[in-house]
Short mmCIF file of C-alpha atoms and ligand atoms in Angstrom, two decimals:
data_model
loop_
_atom_site.label_atom_id
_atom_site.label_comp_id
_atom_site.label_asym_id
_atom_site.label_seq_id
_atom_site.Cartn_x
_atom_site.Cartn_y
_atom_site.Cartn_z
CA MET X 1 60.89 -108.71 -15.37
CA SER X 2 59.81 -105.10 -15.83
CA ALA X 3 59.62 -103.93 -19.41
CA ASP X 4 61.72 -100.84 -19.02
CA LYS X 5 65.26 -101.87 -18.20
CA LYS X 6 67.82 -99.75 -19.98
CA LEU X 7 70.75 -101.19 -21.87
CA PHE X 8 73.80 -99.16 -22.88
CA ILE X 9 76.19 -100.81 -25.34
CA LYS X 10 79.50 -99.25 -26.29
CA THR X 11 80.97 -100.77 -29.44
CA TYR X 12 84.64 -100.78 -30.34
CA GLY X 13 86.38 -102.11 -33.45
CA CYS X 14 85.06 -103.53 -36.66
CA GLN X 15 81.66 -103.75 -38.35
CA MET X 16 81.22 -107.29 -37.06
CA ASN X 17 81.09 -105.82 -33.58
CA VAL X 18 78.49 -103.30 -34.74
CA TYR X 19 76.39 -106.20 -36.02
CA ASP X 20 76.97 -108.21 -32.85
CA SER X 21 75.94 -105.26 -30.68
CA GLU X 22 72.66 -105.02 -32.60
CA ARG X 23 72.01 -108.71 -32.11
CA MET X 24 72.90 -108.55 -28.40
CA ALA X 25 70.45 -105.68 -27.97
CA GLU X 26 67.78 -107.74 -29.73
CA ALA X 27 68.53 -110.78 -27.53
CA LEU X 28 68.28 -108.72 -24.36
CA GLY X 29 65.16 -107.01 -25.73
CA GLY X 30 63.44 -110.31 -24.94
CA LYS X 31 64.35 -109.74 -21.29
CA GLY X 32 62.73 -106.31 -21.24
CA TYR X 33 65.77 -104.20 -22.08
CA VAL X 34 65.52 -101.15 -24.29
CA GLN X 35 68.62 -99.39 -25.59
CA THR X 36 69.72 -96.05 -24.23
CA ASP X 37 72.49 -93.84 -25.60
CA THR X 38 73.98 -92.88 -22.26
CA PRO X 39 75.46 -95.06 -19.52
CA ASP X 40 74.11 -92.72 -16.82
CA ASP X 41 70.65 -94.24 -16.47
CA ALA X 42 71.48 -97.78 -17.64
CA ASP X 43 70.57 -101.00 -15.81
CA MET X 44 73.10 -102.89 -17.88
CA ILE X 45 76.27 -101.60 -19.51
CA LEU X 46 77.96 -103.79 -22.11
CA LEU X 47 81.37 -102.98 -23.59
CA ASN X 48 81.69 -104.79 -26.91
CA THR X 49 85.46 -104.81 -27.22
CA CYS X 50 88.13 -105.20 -29.88
CA HIS X 51 91.54 -106.81 -29.41
CA ILE X 52 93.13 -106.27 -32.81
CA ARG X 53 95.70 -103.68 -31.73
CA GLU X 54 97.69 -102.78 -28.64
CA LYS X 55 96.43 -101.58 -25.30
CA ALA X 56 92.92 -102.85 -26.04
CA ALA X 57 92.62 -104.57 -22.67
CA GLU X 58 94.09 -101.57 -20.83
CA LYS X 59 91.56 -99.29 -22.50
CA VAL X 60 88.75 -101.56 -21.39
CA TYR X 61 89.98 -101.55 -17.77
CA SER X 62 90.22 -97.78 -17.71
CA GLU X 63 86.77 -97.43 -19.30
CA LEU X 64 85.39 -99.78 -16.65
CA GLY X 65 86.98 -97.63 -13.94
CA ARG X 66 84.84 -94.73 -15.15
CA PHE X 67 81.66 -96.67 -14.36
CA LYS X 68 82.56 -97.07 -10.65
CA GLY X 69 80.49 -94.07 -9.59
CA LEU X 70 77.46 -95.30 -11.53
CA LYS X 71 77.71 -98.71 -9.91
CA ALA X 72 77.96 -97.13 -6.45
CA ALA X 73 74.88 -95.00 -7.15
CA ASN X 74 72.85 -97.90 -8.58
CA PRO X 75 73.58 -101.32 -7.05
CA ASP X 76 71.22 -102.91 -9.61
CA LEU X 77 73.45 -101.80 -12.47
CA LYS X 78 75.10 -104.80 -14.12
CA ILE X 79 78.30 -104.40 -16.11
CA GLY X 80 79.38 -106.78 -18.85
CA VAL X 81 82.38 -107.14 -21.15
CA ALA X 82 81.75 -108.74 -24.54
CA GLY X 83 83.82 -109.17 -27.70
CA CYS X 84 87.39 -110.14 -28.35
CA VAL X 85 88.96 -108.73 -25.16
CA ALA X 86 86.40 -110.80 -23.22
CA GLN X 87 87.48 -113.85 -25.21
CA ALA X 88 91.19 -113.18 -24.71
CA GLU X 89 91.12 -112.18 -21.04
CA GLY X 90 88.28 -114.36 -19.72
CA GLU X 91 87.97 -114.46 -15.92
CA GLU X 92 91.03 -112.26 -15.57
CA ILE X 93 88.63 -109.36 -16.24
CA ILE X 94 86.53 -110.15 -13.15
CA ARG X 95 89.68 -110.73 -11.11
CA ARG X 96 91.12 -107.34 -12.05
CA GLN X 97 87.84 -105.46 -12.02
CA PRO X 98 85.47 -107.19 -9.56
CA MET X 99 82.59 -104.84 -10.37
CA VAL X 100 82.24 -106.64 -13.72
CA ASP X 101 79.27 -109.01 -13.51
CA LEU X 102 79.37 -110.66 -16.90
CA VAL X 103 82.03 -111.70 -19.43
CA VAL X 104 80.81 -113.06 -22.76
CA GLY X 105 82.90 -114.12 -25.76
CA PRO X 106 81.83 -113.41 -29.35
CA GLN X 107 80.49 -116.94 -29.89
CA SER X 108 78.18 -116.99 -26.87
CA TYR X 109 75.87 -114.01 -27.30
CA HIS X 110 72.81 -116.22 -27.64
CA ARG X 111 73.36 -117.17 -24.01
CA LEU X 112 73.02 -113.57 -22.84
CA PRO X 113 69.37 -113.86 -21.68
CA ALA X 114 70.32 -116.76 -19.37
CA MET X 115 73.42 -114.87 -18.26
CA ASP X 116 71.19 -111.91 -17.41
CA ASP X 117 69.16 -114.18 -15.06
CA THR X 118 72.42 -115.24 -13.40
CA VAL X 119 73.68 -111.71 -12.81
CA ARG X 120 70.25 -110.53 -11.62
CA ARG X 121 70.52 -113.24 -8.93
CA GLY X 122 73.72 -111.54 -7.83
CA ALA X 123 76.12 -114.14 -9.26
CA LYS X 124 78.85 -113.63 -11.87
CA ALA X 125 78.35 -115.01 -15.41
CA LEU X 126 81.26 -116.04 -17.64
CA ASP X 127 81.01 -117.68 -21.05
CA THR X 128 83.86 -117.75 -23.53
CA ASP X 129 83.11 -121.13 -25.15
CA PHE X 130 83.20 -121.85 -28.85
CA PRO X 131 79.89 -123.76 -29.04
CA GLU X 132 79.01 -125.84 -32.09
CA ASP X 133 75.62 -124.21 -32.58
CA ASP X 134 74.98 -121.12 -34.70
CA LYS X 135 74.62 -118.30 -32.21
CA PHE X 136 72.68 -116.19 -34.69
CA ASP X 137 70.20 -118.97 -35.19
CA MET X 138 69.69 -119.21 -31.45
CA LEU X 139 69.17 -115.47 -31.17
CA LYS X 140 65.72 -113.96 -31.45
CA LYS X 141 64.44 -113.20 -34.94
CA ARG X 142 65.35 -109.72 -36.02
CA LYS X 143 62.76 -107.09 -35.22
CA ARG X 144 60.61 -105.65 -37.97
CA ALA X 145 60.62 -102.16 -36.53
CA SER X 146 61.51 -99.63 -39.18
CA ARG X 147 65.24 -99.39 -39.51
CA ALA X 148 67.97 -97.66 -41.45
CA PRO X 149 68.08 -98.52 -45.18
CA THR X 150 71.48 -100.18 -44.76
CA ALA X 151 72.29 -103.20 -42.61
CA PHE X 152 75.15 -105.53 -41.78
CA LEU X 153 74.66 -109.27 -41.96
CA THR X 154 77.34 -111.56 -40.58
CA VAL X 155 77.74 -114.65 -42.76
CA GLN X 156 81.12 -115.95 -41.67
CA GLU X 157 83.28 -115.68 -38.58
CA GLY X 158 86.77 -116.60 -37.57
CA CYS X 159 89.83 -117.17 -39.70
CA ASP X 160 92.19 -120.01 -40.56
CA LYS X 161 94.80 -117.85 -42.26
CA PHE X 162 97.05 -117.19 -39.25
CA CYS X 163 98.80 -114.06 -40.47
CA ALA X 164 101.78 -113.79 -38.14
CA PHE X 165 100.63 -110.48 -36.60
CA CYS X 166 96.95 -111.19 -36.06
CA VAL X 167 94.93 -112.31 -33.02
CA VAL X 168 91.70 -113.03 -34.92
CA PRO X 169 92.31 -116.78 -35.39
CA TYR X 170 92.75 -116.99 -31.60
CA THR X 171 89.96 -114.67 -30.42
CA ARG X 172 87.33 -115.47 -33.05
CA GLY X 173 88.45 -119.05 -33.61
CA ALA X 174 88.41 -121.21 -36.74
CA GLU X 175 86.61 -120.12 -39.90
CA VAL X 176 82.88 -120.94 -39.71
CA SER X 177 80.29 -120.13 -42.39
CA ARG X 178 76.58 -119.78 -41.64
CA PRO X 179 74.37 -121.95 -43.85
CA SER X 180 72.98 -119.86 -46.71
CA ALA X 181 69.33 -120.70 -45.96
CA ARG X 182 69.63 -118.85 -42.65
CA VAL X 183 71.47 -115.94 -44.19
CA ILE X 184 68.89 -115.65 -46.97
CA SER X 185 65.95 -115.72 -44.58
CA GLU X 186 67.62 -113.05 -42.45
CA ALA X 187 68.15 -110.97 -45.59
CA HIS X 188 64.44 -111.31 -46.44
CA GLU X 189 63.51 -110.11 -42.95
CA LEU X 190 65.80 -107.12 -43.31
CA VAL X 191 64.38 -106.19 -46.71
CA GLU X 192 60.81 -106.54 -45.40
CA SER X 193 61.69 -104.03 -42.69
CA GLY X 194 62.91 -101.49 -45.25
CA VAL X 195 66.56 -102.35 -45.77
CA LYS X 196 67.83 -101.60 -49.31
CA GLU X 197 71.51 -102.37 -48.88
CA ILE X 198 73.11 -105.33 -47.12
CA THR X 199 76.80 -105.61 -46.31
CA LEU X 200 77.83 -109.22 -45.81
CA LEU X 201 80.35 -109.45 -43.02
CA GLY X 202 83.08 -111.89 -42.13
CA GLN X 203 86.65 -111.71 -40.91
CA ASN X 204 87.45 -113.59 -44.07
CA VAL X 205 84.15 -113.19 -45.88
CA ASN X 206 85.27 -114.38 -49.29
CA ALA X 207 86.26 -117.72 -47.76
CA TYR X 208 82.50 -118.21 -47.20
CA HIS X 209 81.47 -121.77 -48.00
CA GLY X 210 77.90 -121.97 -46.67
CA HIS X 211 76.49 -122.07 -50.20
CA GLU X 212 77.35 -123.81 -53.44
CA GLY X 213 79.68 -121.52 -55.34
CA GLY X 214 80.93 -119.85 -52.16
CA LEU X 215 80.39 -116.15 -51.58
CA ALA X 216 79.56 -115.53 -55.25
CA GLY X 217 76.85 -118.23 -55.02
CA LEU X 218 75.37 -116.48 -51.98
CA ILE X 219 75.51 -113.08 -53.69
CA TRP X 220 73.57 -114.42 -56.67
CA GLU X 221 70.92 -115.83 -54.30
CA LEU X 222 70.59 -112.45 -52.59
CA ASP X 223 70.44 -110.79 -56.01
CA LYS X 224 67.04 -112.49 -56.47
CA ILE X 225 65.46 -110.71 -53.49
CA ASP X 226 63.03 -108.05 -54.72
CA GLY X 227 63.53 -104.78 -52.91
CA LEU X 228 67.16 -105.45 -52.09
CA GLU X 229 69.06 -102.96 -54.23
CA ARG X 230 72.66 -103.11 -53.08
CA ILE X 231 75.02 -105.81 -51.88
CA ARG X 232 78.49 -105.31 -50.42
CA PHE X 233 80.89 -107.58 -48.56
CA THR X 234 83.87 -107.11 -46.29
CA THR X 235 86.60 -108.08 -45.43
CA SER X 236 88.43 -110.24 -47.91
CA HIS X 237 91.73 -112.07 -48.34
CA PRO X 238 93.36 -111.90 -51.80
CA ASN X 239 93.78 -115.68 -51.93
CA ASP X 240 90.04 -116.22 -51.67
CA MET X 241 89.06 -113.96 -54.60
CA ASP X 242 87.90 -116.78 -56.87
CA ASP X 243 86.86 -116.46 -60.52
CA ALA X 244 83.15 -116.55 -59.71
CA LEU X 245 83.49 -113.63 -57.30
CA ILE X 246 85.54 -111.64 -59.79
CA ASP X 247 82.88 -112.35 -62.46
CA ALA X 248 80.13 -111.25 -60.09
CA HIS X 249 81.82 -107.86 -59.83
CA GLY X 250 81.36 -107.54 -63.58
CA SER X 251 77.91 -109.06 -63.99
CA CYS X 252 75.87 -108.62 -60.80
CA ASP X 253 74.22 -105.18 -60.92
CA LYS X 254 73.38 -105.24 -57.23
CA LEU X 255 76.98 -105.88 -56.21
CA MET X 256 78.48 -102.44 -55.61
CA PRO X 257 81.75 -101.38 -57.31
CA TYR X 258 83.76 -101.19 -54.09
CA LEU X 259 86.21 -103.75 -52.77
CA HIS X 260 88.21 -103.82 -49.56
CA LEU X 261 91.13 -106.10 -50.29
CA PRO X 262 93.93 -105.84 -47.72
CA VAL X 263 97.49 -106.50 -48.90
CA GLN X 264 99.31 -105.37 -45.69
CA SER X 265 102.72 -104.90 -47.37
CA GLY X 266 104.26 -104.52 -50.82
CA SER X 267 107.46 -106.40 -49.95
CA ASP X 268 107.59 -110.11 -50.73
CA ARG X 269 110.07 -110.66 -47.90
CA ILE X 270 107.68 -109.10 -45.39
CA LEU X 271 104.61 -110.78 -46.91
CA LYS X 272 106.38 -114.10 -46.38
CA ALA X 273 107.29 -113.23 -42.80
CA MET X 274 103.65 -112.20 -42.30
CA ASN X 275 102.55 -115.63 -43.58
CA ARG X 276 100.27 -113.96 -46.12
CA LYS X 277 100.82 -116.66 -48.75
CA HIS X 278 100.69 -114.21 -51.67
CA THR X 279 103.22 -111.90 -53.30
CA ALA X 280 103.02 -108.25 -54.28
CA GLU X 281 102.93 -109.27 -57.92
CA SER X 282 100.15 -111.84 -57.48
CA TYR X 283 98.12 -109.16 -55.68
CA ILE X 284 98.65 -106.63 -58.48
CA LYS X 285 97.70 -109.25 -61.11
CA LEU X 286 94.57 -110.01 -59.15
CA ILE X 287 93.62 -106.34 -59.00
CA GLU X 288 94.09 -106.12 -62.78
CA ARG X 289 91.68 -109.03 -63.27
CA ILE X 290 89.07 -107.52 -60.95
CA ARG X 291 89.37 -104.13 -62.66
CA ALA X 292 89.01 -105.79 -66.04
CA ALA X 293 85.67 -107.17 -64.80
CA ARG X 294 84.61 -103.86 -63.22
CA PRO X 295 86.70 -100.92 -64.47
CA ASP X 296 85.17 -98.31 -62.17
CA LEU X 297 85.76 -100.38 -59.01
CA LEU X 298 86.93 -98.32 -56.03
CA LEU X 299 89.63 -100.20 -54.22
CA SER X 300 90.33 -100.06 -50.50
CA GLY X 301 93.02 -101.81 -48.48
CA ASP X 302 94.77 -102.33 -45.15
CA PHE X 303 98.47 -101.71 -44.55
CA ILE X 304 100.77 -102.45 -41.65
CA VAL X 305 104.06 -100.56 -41.36
CA GLY X 306 106.93 -101.40 -39.04
CA PHE X 307 106.42 -105.16 -39.06
CA PRO X 308 109.45 -106.86 -37.40
CA GLY X 309 112.39 -106.88 -39.84
CA GLU X 310 110.89 -104.28 -42.22
CA THR X 311 113.76 -102.35 -43.85
CA ASP X 312 113.61 -99.01 -45.66
CA GLU X 313 113.66 -100.96 -48.90
CA ASP X 314 110.72 -103.13 -47.83
CA PHE X 315 108.81 -100.00 -46.93
CA GLU X 316 109.61 -98.42 -50.32
CA ASP X 317 108.20 -101.57 -51.94
CA THR X 318 104.93 -100.92 -50.10
CA MET X 319 104.93 -97.31 -51.31
CA SER X 320 105.53 -98.52 -54.89
CA LEU X 321 102.67 -101.00 -54.66
CA ILE X 322 100.35 -98.23 -53.47
CA ARG X 323 101.43 -96.02 -56.39
CA GLU X 324 100.83 -98.85 -58.83
CA VAL X 325 97.43 -99.88 -57.46
CA ASN X 326 95.98 -96.41 -56.77
CA TYR X 327 93.57 -96.79 -53.83
CA GLY X 328 90.31 -94.88 -53.53
CA GLN X 329 90.70 -95.09 -49.77
CA ALA X 330 92.54 -97.29 -47.27
CA TYR X 331 93.31 -98.05 -43.64
CA SER X 332 96.86 -98.15 -42.32
CA PHE X 333 98.36 -99.07 -38.99
CA LYS X 334 101.63 -99.18 -37.14
CA TYR X 335 102.46 -102.78 -36.36
CA SER X 336 101.34 -103.58 -32.83
CA THR X 337 102.66 -106.58 -30.91
CA ARG X 338 99.93 -109.05 -30.01
CA PRO X 339 100.99 -111.52 -27.33
CA GLY X 340 100.60 -115.11 -28.45
CA THR X 341 101.07 -114.36 -32.18
CA PRO X 342 104.25 -115.56 -33.97
CA ALA X 343 105.46 -112.05 -34.85
CA ALA X 344 105.47 -111.06 -31.18
CA GLU X 345 108.57 -113.24 -30.69
CA LYS X 346 110.59 -111.26 -33.25
CA PRO X 347 112.77 -108.21 -32.50
CA GLN X 348 110.62 -105.11 -32.80
CA LEU X 349 111.40 -101.94 -34.78
CA PRO X 350 111.97 -98.62 -33.00
CA ASP X 351 108.70 -96.77 -32.65
CA ASP X 352 109.94 -93.57 -34.29
CA VAL X 353 110.89 -95.49 -37.45
CA ALA X 354 107.43 -97.01 -37.69
CA ALA X 355 105.75 -93.69 -36.87
CA ASP X 356 107.69 -91.90 -39.62
CA ARG X 357 106.80 -94.60 -42.17
CA LEU X 358 103.15 -94.49 -41.20
CA GLN X 359 103.06 -90.75 -41.72
CA ARG X 360 104.57 -91.02 -45.19
CA LEU X 361 102.32 -93.89 -46.19
CA GLN X 362 99.19 -92.14 -44.95
CA ALA X 363 100.14 -88.97 -46.84
CA LEU X 364 100.41 -91.00 -50.05
CA LEU X 365 97.10 -92.78 -49.47
CA LYS X 366 95.37 -89.50 -48.64
CA SER X 367 96.70 -87.87 -51.82
CA GLN X 368 95.30 -90.77 -53.85
CA GLN X 369 91.94 -90.54 -52.10
CA ILE X 370 91.71 -86.80 -52.75
CA ALA X 371 92.78 -87.14 -56.40
CA ASN X 372 90.23 -89.90 -56.94
CA GLN X 373 87.45 -87.86 -55.35
CA ASP X 374 88.41 -84.68 -57.22
CA ALA X 375 88.19 -86.63 -60.47
CA MET X 376 84.57 -87.43 -59.69
CA VAL X 377 83.48 -83.77 -59.77
CA GLY X 378 81.23 -83.23 -62.79
CA GLY X 379 80.35 -86.94 -62.92
CA ARG X 380 77.33 -88.79 -61.58
CA VAL X 381 76.83 -91.04 -58.58
CA LYS X 382 73.86 -93.00 -57.29
CA VAL X 383 73.21 -92.11 -53.69
CA LEU X 384 71.30 -94.19 -51.17
CA PHE X 385 70.13 -91.57 -48.68
CA GLU X 386 70.48 -92.75 -45.08
CA LYS X 387 69.90 -89.78 -42.81
CA GLU X 388 69.28 -86.06 -42.54
CA GLY X 389 72.25 -83.72 -42.66
CA ARG X 390 73.01 -80.91 -40.24
CA GLU X 391 71.74 -78.24 -42.60
CA ALA X 392 67.99 -77.92 -43.24
CA GLY X 393 66.86 -79.76 -46.35
CA GLN X 394 70.10 -81.70 -46.65
CA LEU X 395 70.35 -85.50 -46.73
CA ILE X 396 73.43 -87.70 -46.38
CA GLY X 397 73.91 -90.99 -48.14
CA LYS X 398 76.46 -93.26 -49.75
CA SER X 399 77.50 -93.46 -53.38
CA GLU X 400 77.85 -96.85 -55.02
CA TYR X 401 81.59 -96.43 -54.29
CA LEU X 402 80.88 -95.84 -50.57
CA HIS X 403 81.67 -92.12 -50.59
CA ALA X 404 79.66 -90.07 -48.13
CA VAL X 405 77.52 -87.74 -50.30
CA TYR X 406 75.66 -84.64 -49.12
CA ALA X 407 72.84 -83.26 -51.22
CA GLU X 408 69.72 -81.17 -50.93
CA ALA X 409 66.78 -83.54 -51.17
CA PRO X 410 63.27 -83.91 -49.76
CA LYS X 411 62.88 -86.11 -46.68
CA GLU X 412 60.92 -88.60 -48.79
CA ALA X 413 64.20 -89.46 -50.52
CA LEU X 414 65.44 -91.16 -47.33
CA GLY X 415 65.87 -94.83 -48.09
CA GLN X 416 65.82 -94.18 -51.86
CA VAL X 417 68.60 -94.44 -54.41
CA VAL X 418 68.81 -91.10 -56.25
CA GLU X 419 71.11 -90.09 -59.07
CA ALA X 420 73.19 -86.99 -58.31
CA LYS X 421 75.74 -84.86 -60.06
CA VAL X 422 78.94 -84.40 -58.04
CA VAL X 423 79.61 -80.68 -57.63
CA GLU X 424 82.32 -80.61 -54.98
CA SER X 425 84.89 -82.88 -53.39
CA SER X 426 86.06 -82.53 -49.76
CA PRO X 427 88.65 -84.74 -48.06
CA ASN X 428 86.04 -87.17 -46.70
CA SER X 429 82.90 -86.54 -48.69
CA LEU X 430 81.31 -85.37 -51.92
CA ALA X 431 78.63 -82.75 -52.41
CA GLY X 432 75.97 -83.59 -54.98
CA VAL X 433 72.97 -82.09 -56.70
CA CYS X 434 70.08 -84.50 -57.23
CA LEU X 435 69.07 -84.98 -60.86
N1 LIG T 1 99.15 -104.62 -35.72
C1 LIG T 1 98.72 -103.67 -36.58
N2 LIG T 1 97.68 -103.85 -37.41
C2 LIG T 1 97.03 -105.03 -37.34
N3 LIG T 1 95.98 -105.51 -38.02
C3 LIG T 1 95.71 -106.75 -37.58
N4 LIG T 1 96.58 -107.10 -36.63
C4 LIG T 1 97.42 -106.06 -36.45
C5 LIG T 1 98.54 -105.82 -35.63
N5 LIG T 1 98.99 -106.75 -34.77
C6 LIG T 1 95.32 -104.76 -39.09
C7 LIG T 1 95.47 -105.48 -40.44
C8 LIG T 1 94.09 -106.02 -40.67
C9 LIG T 1 93.23 -104.97 -39.98
C10 LIG T 1 91.86 -105.41 -39.64
O1 LIG T 1 93.93 -104.66 -38.80
O2 LIG T 1 95.81 -104.53 -41.43
O3 LIG T 1 93.77 -106.18 -42.04
FE1 LIG T 2 93.84 -111.75 -39.31
FE2 LIG T 2 92.74 -111.21 -41.71
FE3 LIG T 2 95.07 -112.53 -41.57
FE4 LIG T 2 92.80 -113.73 -40.80
S1 LIG T 2 93.34 -113.05 -42.89
S2 LIG T 2 94.74 -113.80 -39.70
S3 LIG T 2 91.68 -112.02 -39.87
S4 LIG T 2 94.68 -110.38 -40.94
#
């Protein structure tokens, strides 16, 4: 195999897909592929897809349609669909779009090199199994080439929670935790290649059970790694925030004061219909306990509006919860019917009702985000600089609370944590002056 095949990966959806795309690129690197940032000169195009909300599959089919010309111009171009749409649609993708050569589900990426051999022979390759083995373990070791100072590390996949709206338990399968020894050795490799901050990923990351003491146990192991300065994790379910993890937020200096803890709704009736297995009050109590451990914690969340049966009163309960909690930032979505999930069977709300609620809810969340950021002006943040800004002499990094921070700093500060005074707050970032 020649050493200069070009691979273009387009990534949709969550951070786990970003991580998976990196690992797929590494796996195909062993077959002589190097990544390119345009599909135009690629020998392989992979769409790493997301299925969490509506029209995901339709978007993938229309994106594929746009590659027709490229395929006609280069018969050696191979096109693959990976990720959750691949898992959900399977061979239907090749049936509907015969120019697709390869369909690979999220649990089978380690088989990509063999699948590449198959497609290079002119055959189709399809793999949407849920194999027993750890795909990450089967993948090539991560490269030591110099890399960004921040990295994702998937420690857990799948979910057993079965929220009534969500496809994840079907597309990503049952909850599986990677053994901590493998996670820790991967973390060492990342740190040796210059990584200062690791974000542990999982669809239900705080349900991690690959180490004694769960996710908190793993965090304390990672805390011992010299050179690793920051640890984060996402995304969590309120029912898996155990005492040890709450304590770690108060006592582990490397664990950053930021927590993404989705509640979805503030109405107990809707939470029950969503099969969330917690109430608005239990969530608020939990937040109080976490804030007692770490008072400056910046809280993030996910909200769904327009879930089947949601009344004006239910929606007002969600607005009240948001006012009570005060989020530093959050994600919010209109409920989207996912075929095969329990909520899809229920009568749906009119779209304009949901759209109106979403607008109101987002306005409230935005006002909280802005107020929180404005309150930081005059204070100090610790910034891990990740890249150069657009203006000369400017670097961009993240505060401990995950704000984007711009500041004038020498290039040597890239990859370093620097203390800065916040001088200005914009809707999505802070401006700082290094101290
Ligand atoms: N409709 C709208 N939002 C959804 N999410 C998951 N499934 C759906 C759906 N069917 C949101 C939830 C979840 C986030 C990742 O995506 O808020 O926390
Ligand atoms: Fe989906 Fe998260 Fe609920 Fe699991 S806990 S079913 S991933 S929303």
